[in-house]
Amino acid sequence: MPRQPRRRSYDQHCAAARALDLVGDRWTLLVVRELLAGPRRYTDLHADLPGVSTDMLAGRLKDMESAGLVTRRRLPPPASSAVYELTARGRGLLPVLRALAAWGAPDLGEPRPTDAVRAHWYAIPLLGELAGLGAGVVQVTLDEGEFHVRVGADGGAAYGDGAVAAPDARLRTDTETCRALAAGELTLAEAVASGRAVLDARPEAVATR
């Protein structure tokens, strides 16, 4: 069997360096961001990672499989297509992405003319605010699309792309309000009170914040 090439390493006995050996390559954490929303086909991943080449994406997914962050499985008929999904170790990167999003939010600013935008990219920065509504499913609608957030009884939150049947609450807002919420310039209660966001169902959860 041919010997597998060794991945580049910082060769430092440091936990941060070891983590970067696994997820520090370009695009890797953004692949994780997409898969945190649920299993995805290769074509869907490529569509929601504008700018990545097919070779680069295939290489990153292969590396992530080797590192135990991602698995690949085939859906049963009638779909019969292969999807990628995160392992438990891969899902453990959600707090890392939340911290990165919180750190980067003050620099987000207005979208540049060259910036791609997807609705579910705002899910991670908003997890904390939406978790404050209590356990249940919140569907968020922007002009760019929809995503949903599931909040557990323990306050833990996860997100998915697209709409969901019978959510417990529906939030309608815009990307500028999402940016302000993510940067801590605005609370969800303030966004609703000012009309920058519309929340249907359980409005008392917002009024007390």
GROMACS .gro file of C-alpha atoms in nm, residues 11-21:
model
   11
   11ASP     CA    1   0.561   2.035   1.508
   12GLN     CA    2   0.497   2.208   1.837
   13HIS     CA    3   0.388   2.029   2.155
   14CYS     CA    4   0.109   2.279   2.211
   15ALA     CA    5  -0.267   2.214   2.215
   16ALA     CA    6  -0.340   2.523   2.002
   17ALA     CA    7  -0.078   2.417   1.746
   18ARG     CA    8  -0.220   2.064   1.734
   19ALA     CA    9  -0.568   2.206   1.674
   20LEU     CA   10  -0.438   2.425   1.393
   21ASP     CA   11  -0.265   2.121   1.241
   0.00000   0.00000   0.00000
